[in-house]
Short mmCIF file of C-alpha atoms in Angstrom, two decimals:
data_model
loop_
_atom_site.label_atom_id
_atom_site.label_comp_id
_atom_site.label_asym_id
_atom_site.label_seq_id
_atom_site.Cartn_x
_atom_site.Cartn_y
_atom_site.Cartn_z
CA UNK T 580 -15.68 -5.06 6.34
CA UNK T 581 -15.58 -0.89 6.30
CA UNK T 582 -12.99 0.68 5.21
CA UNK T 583 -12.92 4.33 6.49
CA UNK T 584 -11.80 6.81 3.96
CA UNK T 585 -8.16 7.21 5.68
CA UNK T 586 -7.90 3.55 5.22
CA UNK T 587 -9.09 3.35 1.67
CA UNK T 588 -5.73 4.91 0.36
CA UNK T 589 -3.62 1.74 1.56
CA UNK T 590 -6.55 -0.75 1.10
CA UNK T 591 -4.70 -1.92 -2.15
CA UNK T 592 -1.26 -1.22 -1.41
CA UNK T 593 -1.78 -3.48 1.50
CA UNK T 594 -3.62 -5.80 -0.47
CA UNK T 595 -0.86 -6.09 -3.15
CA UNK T 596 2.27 -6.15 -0.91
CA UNK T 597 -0.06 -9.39 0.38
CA UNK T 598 -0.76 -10.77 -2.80
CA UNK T 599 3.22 -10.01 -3.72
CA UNK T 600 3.22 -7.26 -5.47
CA UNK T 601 0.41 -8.36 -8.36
CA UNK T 602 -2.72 -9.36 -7.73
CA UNK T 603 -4.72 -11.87 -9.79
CA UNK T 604 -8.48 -11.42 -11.13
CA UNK T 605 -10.72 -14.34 -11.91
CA UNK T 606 -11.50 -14.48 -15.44
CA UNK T 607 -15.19 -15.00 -17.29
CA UNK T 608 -17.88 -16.27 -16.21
CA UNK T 609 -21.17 -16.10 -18.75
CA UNK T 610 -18.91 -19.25 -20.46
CA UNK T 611 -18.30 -21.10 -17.51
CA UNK T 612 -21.75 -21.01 -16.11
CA UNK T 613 -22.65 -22.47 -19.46
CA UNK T 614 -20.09 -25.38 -19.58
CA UNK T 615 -21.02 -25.89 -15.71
CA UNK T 616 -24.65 -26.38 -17.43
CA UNK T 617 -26.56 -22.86 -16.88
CA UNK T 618 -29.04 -21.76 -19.55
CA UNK T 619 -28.04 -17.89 -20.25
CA UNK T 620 -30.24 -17.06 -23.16
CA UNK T 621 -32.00 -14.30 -21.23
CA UNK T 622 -31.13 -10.06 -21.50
CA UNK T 623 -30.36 -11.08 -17.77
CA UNK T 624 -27.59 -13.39 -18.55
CA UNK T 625 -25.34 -14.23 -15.25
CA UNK T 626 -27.64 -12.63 -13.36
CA UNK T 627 -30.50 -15.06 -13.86
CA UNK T 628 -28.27 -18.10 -12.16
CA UNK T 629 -28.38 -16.31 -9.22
CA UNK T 630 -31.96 -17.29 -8.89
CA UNK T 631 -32.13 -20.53 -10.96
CA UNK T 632 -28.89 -22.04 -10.23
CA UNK T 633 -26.94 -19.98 -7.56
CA UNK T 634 -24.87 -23.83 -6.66
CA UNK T 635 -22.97 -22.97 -10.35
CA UNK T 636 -22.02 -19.24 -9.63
CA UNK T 637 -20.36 -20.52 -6.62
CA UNK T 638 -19.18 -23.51 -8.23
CA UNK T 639 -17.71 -21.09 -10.96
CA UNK T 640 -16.34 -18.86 -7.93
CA UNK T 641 -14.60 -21.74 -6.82
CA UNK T 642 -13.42 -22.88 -9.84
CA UNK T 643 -11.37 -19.49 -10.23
CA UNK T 644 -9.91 -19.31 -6.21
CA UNK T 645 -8.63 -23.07 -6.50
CA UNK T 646 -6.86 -21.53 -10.39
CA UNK T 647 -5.07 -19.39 -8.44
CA UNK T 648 -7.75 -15.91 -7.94
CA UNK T 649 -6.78 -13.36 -5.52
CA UNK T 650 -9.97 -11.37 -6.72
CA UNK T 651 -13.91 -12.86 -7.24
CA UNK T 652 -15.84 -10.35 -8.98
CA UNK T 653 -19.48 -10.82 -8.61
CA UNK T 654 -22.23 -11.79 -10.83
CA UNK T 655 -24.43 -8.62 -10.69
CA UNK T 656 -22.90 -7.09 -13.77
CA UNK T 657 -26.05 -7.20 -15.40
CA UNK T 658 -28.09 -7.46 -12.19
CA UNK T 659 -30.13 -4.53 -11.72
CA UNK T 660 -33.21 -3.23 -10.05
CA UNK T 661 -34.79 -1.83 -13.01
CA UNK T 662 -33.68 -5.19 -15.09
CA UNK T 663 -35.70 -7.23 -11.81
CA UNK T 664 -38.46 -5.51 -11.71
CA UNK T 665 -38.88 -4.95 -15.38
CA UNK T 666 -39.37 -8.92 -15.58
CA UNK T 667 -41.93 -8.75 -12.50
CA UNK T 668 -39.97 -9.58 -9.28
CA UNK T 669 -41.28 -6.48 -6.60
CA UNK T 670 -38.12 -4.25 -5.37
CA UNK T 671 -37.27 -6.22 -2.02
CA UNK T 672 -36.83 -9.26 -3.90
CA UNK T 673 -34.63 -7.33 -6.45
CA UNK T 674 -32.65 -5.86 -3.96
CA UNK T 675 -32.61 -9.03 -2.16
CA UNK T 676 -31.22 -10.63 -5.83
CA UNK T 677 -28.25 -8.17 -5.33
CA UNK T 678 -26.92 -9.35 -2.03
CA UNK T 679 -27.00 -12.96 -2.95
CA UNK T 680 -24.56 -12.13 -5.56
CA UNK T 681 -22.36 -11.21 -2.97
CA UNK T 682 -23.52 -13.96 -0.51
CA UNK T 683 -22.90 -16.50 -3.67
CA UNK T 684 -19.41 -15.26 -3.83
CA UNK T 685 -18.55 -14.85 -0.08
CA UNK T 686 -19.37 -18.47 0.55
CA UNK T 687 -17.25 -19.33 -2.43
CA UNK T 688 -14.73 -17.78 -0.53
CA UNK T 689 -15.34 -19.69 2.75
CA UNK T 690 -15.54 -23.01 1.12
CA UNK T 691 -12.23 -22.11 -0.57
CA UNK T 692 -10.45 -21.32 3.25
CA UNK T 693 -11.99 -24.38 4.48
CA UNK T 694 -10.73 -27.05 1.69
CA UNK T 695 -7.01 -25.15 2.43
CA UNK T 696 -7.51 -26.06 5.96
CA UNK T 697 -8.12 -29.92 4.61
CA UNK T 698 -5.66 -29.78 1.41
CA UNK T 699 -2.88 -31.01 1.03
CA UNK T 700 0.70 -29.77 2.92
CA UNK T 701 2.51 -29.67 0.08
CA UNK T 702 -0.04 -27.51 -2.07
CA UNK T 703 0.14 -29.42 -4.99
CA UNK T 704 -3.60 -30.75 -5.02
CA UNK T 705 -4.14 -32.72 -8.74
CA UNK T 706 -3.03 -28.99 -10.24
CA UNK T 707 -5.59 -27.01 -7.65
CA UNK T 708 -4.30 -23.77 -6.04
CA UNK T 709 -4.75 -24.48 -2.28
CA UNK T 710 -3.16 -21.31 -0.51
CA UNK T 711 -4.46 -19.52 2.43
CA UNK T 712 -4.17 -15.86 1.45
CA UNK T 713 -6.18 -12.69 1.10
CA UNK T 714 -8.69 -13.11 -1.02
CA UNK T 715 -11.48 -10.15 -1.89
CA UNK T 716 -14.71 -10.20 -3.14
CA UNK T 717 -15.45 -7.18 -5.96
CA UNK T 718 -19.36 -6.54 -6.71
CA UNK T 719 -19.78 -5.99 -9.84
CA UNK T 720 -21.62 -3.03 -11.30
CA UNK T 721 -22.23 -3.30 -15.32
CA UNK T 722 -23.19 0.41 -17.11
CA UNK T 723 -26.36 1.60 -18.50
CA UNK T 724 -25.73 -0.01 -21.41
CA UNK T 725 -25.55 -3.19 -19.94
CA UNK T 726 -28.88 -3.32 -18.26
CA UNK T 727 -30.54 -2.11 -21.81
CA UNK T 728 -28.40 -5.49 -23.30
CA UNK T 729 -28.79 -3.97 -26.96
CA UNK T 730 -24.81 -3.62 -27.00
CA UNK T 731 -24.73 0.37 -26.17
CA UNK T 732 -22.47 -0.79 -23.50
CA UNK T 733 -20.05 -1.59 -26.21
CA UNK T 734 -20.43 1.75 -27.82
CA UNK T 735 -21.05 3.80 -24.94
CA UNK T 736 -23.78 6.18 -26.61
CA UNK T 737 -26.36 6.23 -24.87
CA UNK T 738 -28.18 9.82 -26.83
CA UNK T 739 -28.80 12.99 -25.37
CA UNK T 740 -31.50 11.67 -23.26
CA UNK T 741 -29.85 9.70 -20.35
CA UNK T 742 -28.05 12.67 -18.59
CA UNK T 743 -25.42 12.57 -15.74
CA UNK T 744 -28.39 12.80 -13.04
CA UNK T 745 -30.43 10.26 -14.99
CA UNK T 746 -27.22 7.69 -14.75
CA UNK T 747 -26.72 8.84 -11.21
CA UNK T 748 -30.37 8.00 -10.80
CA UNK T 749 -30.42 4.52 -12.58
CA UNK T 750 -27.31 3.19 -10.47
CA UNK T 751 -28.31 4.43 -7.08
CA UNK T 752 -29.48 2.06 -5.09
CA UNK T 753 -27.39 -0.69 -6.86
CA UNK T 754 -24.56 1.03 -5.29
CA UNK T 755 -26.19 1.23 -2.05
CA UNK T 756 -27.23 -2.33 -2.26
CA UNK T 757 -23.56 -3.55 -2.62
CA UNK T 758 -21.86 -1.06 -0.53
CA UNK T 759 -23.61 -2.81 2.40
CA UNK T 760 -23.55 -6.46 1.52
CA UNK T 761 -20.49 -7.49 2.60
CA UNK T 762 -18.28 -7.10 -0.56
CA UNK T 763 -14.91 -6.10 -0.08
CA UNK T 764 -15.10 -3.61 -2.94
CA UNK T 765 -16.87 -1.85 -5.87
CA UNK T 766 -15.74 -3.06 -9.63
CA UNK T 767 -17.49 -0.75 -11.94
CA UNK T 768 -16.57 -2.66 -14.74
CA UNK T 769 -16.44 -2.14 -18.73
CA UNK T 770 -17.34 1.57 -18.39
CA UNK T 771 -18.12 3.19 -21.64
CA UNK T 772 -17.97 6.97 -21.74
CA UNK T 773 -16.63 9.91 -19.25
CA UNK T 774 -20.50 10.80 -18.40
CA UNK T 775 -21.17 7.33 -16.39
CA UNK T 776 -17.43 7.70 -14.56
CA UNK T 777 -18.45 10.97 -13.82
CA UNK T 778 -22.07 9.82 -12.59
CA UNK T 779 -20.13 7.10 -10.00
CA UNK T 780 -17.30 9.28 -8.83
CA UNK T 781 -20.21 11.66 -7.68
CA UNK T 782 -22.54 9.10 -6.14
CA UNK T 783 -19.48 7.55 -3.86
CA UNK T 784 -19.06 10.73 -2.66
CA UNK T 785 -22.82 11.67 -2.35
CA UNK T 786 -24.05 8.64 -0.87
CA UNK T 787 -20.70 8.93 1.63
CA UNK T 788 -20.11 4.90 0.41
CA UNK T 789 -17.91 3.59 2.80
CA UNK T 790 -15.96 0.69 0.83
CA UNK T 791 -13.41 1.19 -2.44
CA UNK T 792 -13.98 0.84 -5.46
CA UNK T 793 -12.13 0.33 -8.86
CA UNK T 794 -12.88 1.94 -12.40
CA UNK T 795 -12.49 -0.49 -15.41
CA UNK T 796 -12.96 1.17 -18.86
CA UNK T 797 -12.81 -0.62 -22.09
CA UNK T 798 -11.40 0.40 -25.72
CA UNK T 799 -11.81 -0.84 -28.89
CA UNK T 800 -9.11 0.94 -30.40
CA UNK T 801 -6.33 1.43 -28.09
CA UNK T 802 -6.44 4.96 -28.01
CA UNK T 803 -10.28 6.32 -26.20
CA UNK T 804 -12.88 4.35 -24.65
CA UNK T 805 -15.77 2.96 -26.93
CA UNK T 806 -17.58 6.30 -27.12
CA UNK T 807 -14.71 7.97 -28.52
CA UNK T 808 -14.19 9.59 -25.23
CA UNK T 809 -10.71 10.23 -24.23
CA UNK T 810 -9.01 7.72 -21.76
CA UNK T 811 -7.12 9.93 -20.03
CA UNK T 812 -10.09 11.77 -19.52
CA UNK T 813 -11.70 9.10 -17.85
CA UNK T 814 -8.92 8.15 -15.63
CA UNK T 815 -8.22 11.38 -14.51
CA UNK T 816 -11.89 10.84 -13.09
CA UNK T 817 -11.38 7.83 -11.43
CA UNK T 818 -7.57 9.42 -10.09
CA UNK T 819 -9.54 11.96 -8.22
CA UNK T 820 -12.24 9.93 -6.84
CA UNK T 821 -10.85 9.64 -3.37
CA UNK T 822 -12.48 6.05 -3.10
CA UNK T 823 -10.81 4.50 -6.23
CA UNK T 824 -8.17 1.98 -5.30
CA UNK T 825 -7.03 1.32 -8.50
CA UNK T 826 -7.85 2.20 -12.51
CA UNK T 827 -7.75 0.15 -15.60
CA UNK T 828 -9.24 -1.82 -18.46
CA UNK T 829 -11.11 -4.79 -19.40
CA UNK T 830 -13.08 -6.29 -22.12
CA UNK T 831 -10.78 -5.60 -24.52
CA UNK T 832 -8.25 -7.46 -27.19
CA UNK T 833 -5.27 -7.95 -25.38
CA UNK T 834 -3.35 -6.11 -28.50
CA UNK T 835 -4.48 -2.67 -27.26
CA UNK T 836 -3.57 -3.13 -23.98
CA UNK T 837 0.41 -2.00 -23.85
CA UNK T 838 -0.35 1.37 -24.58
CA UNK T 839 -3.38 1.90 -22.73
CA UNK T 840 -1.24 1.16 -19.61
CA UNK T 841 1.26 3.78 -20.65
CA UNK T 842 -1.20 6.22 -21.35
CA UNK T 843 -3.12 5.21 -17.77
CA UNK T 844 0.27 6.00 -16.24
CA UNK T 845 0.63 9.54 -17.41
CA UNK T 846 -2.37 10.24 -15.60
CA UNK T 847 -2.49 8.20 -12.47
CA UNK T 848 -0.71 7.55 -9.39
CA UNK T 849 -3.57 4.70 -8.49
CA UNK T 850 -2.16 0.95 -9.33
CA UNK T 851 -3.32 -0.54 -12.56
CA UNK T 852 -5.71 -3.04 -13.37
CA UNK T 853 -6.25 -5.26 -16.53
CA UNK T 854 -8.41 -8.00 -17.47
CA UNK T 855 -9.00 -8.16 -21.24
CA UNK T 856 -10.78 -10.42 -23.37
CA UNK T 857 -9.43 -13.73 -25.03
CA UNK T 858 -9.33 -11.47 -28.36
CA UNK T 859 -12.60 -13.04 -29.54
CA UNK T 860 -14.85 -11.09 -31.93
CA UNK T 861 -18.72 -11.37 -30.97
CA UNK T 862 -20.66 -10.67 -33.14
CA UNK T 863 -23.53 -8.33 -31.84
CA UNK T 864 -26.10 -9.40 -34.68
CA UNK T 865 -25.72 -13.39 -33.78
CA UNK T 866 -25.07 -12.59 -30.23
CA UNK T 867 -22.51 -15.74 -30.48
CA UNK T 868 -18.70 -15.53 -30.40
CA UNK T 869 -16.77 -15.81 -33.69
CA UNK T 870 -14.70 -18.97 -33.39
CA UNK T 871 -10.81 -18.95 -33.44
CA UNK T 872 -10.59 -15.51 -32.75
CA UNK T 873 -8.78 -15.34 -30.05
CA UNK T 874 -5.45 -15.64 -28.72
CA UNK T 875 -4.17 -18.99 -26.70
CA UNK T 876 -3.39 -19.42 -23.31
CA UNK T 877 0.16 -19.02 -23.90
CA UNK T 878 -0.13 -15.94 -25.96
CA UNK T 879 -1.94 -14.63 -22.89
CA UNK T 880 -0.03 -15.36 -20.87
CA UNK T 881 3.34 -13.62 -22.43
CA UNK T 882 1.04 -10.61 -23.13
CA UNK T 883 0.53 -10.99 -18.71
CA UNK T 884 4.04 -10.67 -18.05
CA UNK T 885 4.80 -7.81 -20.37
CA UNK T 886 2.07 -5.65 -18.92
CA UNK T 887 3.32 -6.18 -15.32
CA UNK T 888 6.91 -4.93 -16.38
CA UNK T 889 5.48 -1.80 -17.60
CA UNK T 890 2.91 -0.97 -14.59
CA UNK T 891 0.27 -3.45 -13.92
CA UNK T 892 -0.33 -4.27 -10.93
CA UNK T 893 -3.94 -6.29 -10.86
CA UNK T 894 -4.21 -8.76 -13.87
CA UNK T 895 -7.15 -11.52 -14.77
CA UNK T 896 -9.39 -11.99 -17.65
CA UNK T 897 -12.44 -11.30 -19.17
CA UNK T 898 -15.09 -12.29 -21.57
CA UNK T 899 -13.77 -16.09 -22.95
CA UNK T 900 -11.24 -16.21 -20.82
CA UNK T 901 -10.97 -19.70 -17.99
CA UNK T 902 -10.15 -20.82 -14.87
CA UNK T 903 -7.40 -22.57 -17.36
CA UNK T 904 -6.10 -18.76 -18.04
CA UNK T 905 -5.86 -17.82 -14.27
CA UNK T 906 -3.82 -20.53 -13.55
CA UNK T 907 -1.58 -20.23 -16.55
CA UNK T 908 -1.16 -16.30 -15.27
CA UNK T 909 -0.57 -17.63 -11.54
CA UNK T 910 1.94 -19.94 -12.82
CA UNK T 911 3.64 -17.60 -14.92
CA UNK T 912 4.43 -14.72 -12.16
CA UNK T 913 7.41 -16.28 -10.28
CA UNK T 914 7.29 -13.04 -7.64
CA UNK T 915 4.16 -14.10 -6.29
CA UNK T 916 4.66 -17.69 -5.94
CA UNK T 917 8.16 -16.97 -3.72
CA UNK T 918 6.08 -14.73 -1.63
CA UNK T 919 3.26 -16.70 -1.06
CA UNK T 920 5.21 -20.05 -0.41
CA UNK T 921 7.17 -17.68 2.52
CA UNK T 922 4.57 -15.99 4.39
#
């Protein structure tokens, strides 16, 4: 669906008041494709299941609208052009590589609607979520550094080289890609540094992209994003981006996150959005996860409600985070369930 630009202002007010009042994200999915069986030692990562095993990205999909997902972010974070044809495909099948991942997820969605129809009355289906409600599909768009996979994503310098026309360059026809596939919105997610906010702000506007889109930045000290770039900085880019429906952060420990939402909130008007990490260290050299790490479920889950009394108004989870999560954070905000169980 389109949503003109007088439209794109209420597009998540409308979506929330819907959703009652918070909206859930999905949580990760690199993990899950691997416990669902998917091989993801490739620079690719998620992306390559969407042309080995595209049956487990939907399966994964589902797995996070029947935990309780109001939100199904796409698995193009790392899907790019360049990344395609840098491992031989020709740029129709790259492109091509992009809409699936919103196809993939779309479907998701449609199974999802049609196993409401057949669930059961009461809802309670062996602990699945089956509620007919608005649900949106968000394609993902991962930075520069995530396409180079060498972790600059995760300190956001990517050298005097790669200018704001050189990012506005690389990203593109991504944007274009998913603009038109059939996504509901844009999630430019885990951005690093002001320069690559900067470079999508001006491409919405440039390339006159007719769907929202949200700005997700990620911190590693609770203070600036990774490149030591101020956060209020950034926001204040994504505040006056006329197409931004909502700003906030994600990929990072949970323990930062309280005061990142009141800094967010001296600077914009937009709703909020978190999804953080389980609180897991990876460790860059290993590429593996440190075990034990991370925070529990429950832990989580307290940390959810907390940020929604202070301002946020989209919640969900990132890297190491389960469908197990989402549910425990759809179980945990009472507002929602009333309003969903009354509509």
């Amino acid at each position: 669906m389109s949503h003109p630009a007088a439209e794109t202002s209420s597009f998540m007010t409308d979506f929330l008041r819907q959703s009652g009042g918070v909206a859930i994200i999905d949580g990760g999915l690199a993990t899950e494709l691997e416990r669902h069986g998917a091989d993801l030692n490739d620079p690719l990562w998620s992306a390559k299941c969407l042309l080995t095993s595209p049956h487990l990205v939907r399966a994964v999909h589902l797995d996070y609208l029947e935990a309780g997902a109001d939100i199904i972010i796409t698995a193009s974070y790392q899907a790019t052009i360049q990344g395609f044809e840098a491992k031989g495909f020709s740029r129709g099948d790259s492109e091509a590589l992009l809409r699936k991942s919103v196809e993939i997820a779309c479907e998701a969605r449609d199974v999802y609607y049609d196993r409401c129809r057949e669930g059961s009355p009461d809802g309670s289906d062996d602990g699945r979520v089956l509620k007919h409600r608005p649900i949106l599909v968000a394609a993902s768009v991962g930075s520069y550094g995530a396409y180079l996979a060498d972790g600059s994503e995760y300190s956001g310098n990517y050298g005097d080289a790669i200018t704001l026309e050189t990012l506005k360059d690389f990203h593109r026809r991504r944007v274009q890609i998913l603009a038109e596939s059939g996504a509901d919105l844009i999630a430019f997610e885990t951005v690093p540094n002001k320069v690559e906010a900067q470079a999508y702000a001006e491409l919405l506007e440039e390339e006159d992209i007719k769907i929202p889109a949200w700005f997700s930045f990620n911190s590693k000290d609770g203070i600036n994003v990774v490149s030591g770039d101020s956060l209020l900085e950034c926001a204040s880019i994504a505040e006056s981006c006329k197409n931004a429906v909502a700003v906030g952060i994600n990929c990072t420990p949970p323990r930062f996150i309280h005061g990142l939402i009141l800094s967010m909130k001296k600077v914009t008007t937009k709703p909020i959005l978190i999804y953080p990490n389980s609180g897991e260290s990876y460790d860059g050299d290993r590429k593996e996860w440190v075990q034990n790490t991370g925070i529990s479920d429950q832990d989580f889950v307290s940390y959810v409600n907390k940020w929604c009394e202070i301002g946020a108004a989209l919640v969900g989870g990132c890297c190491r985070t389960t469908p197990h999560t989402i549910r425990a954070i759809y179980k945990t905000l009472p507002k929602r369930s009333a309003a969903l169980s009354s509509q």
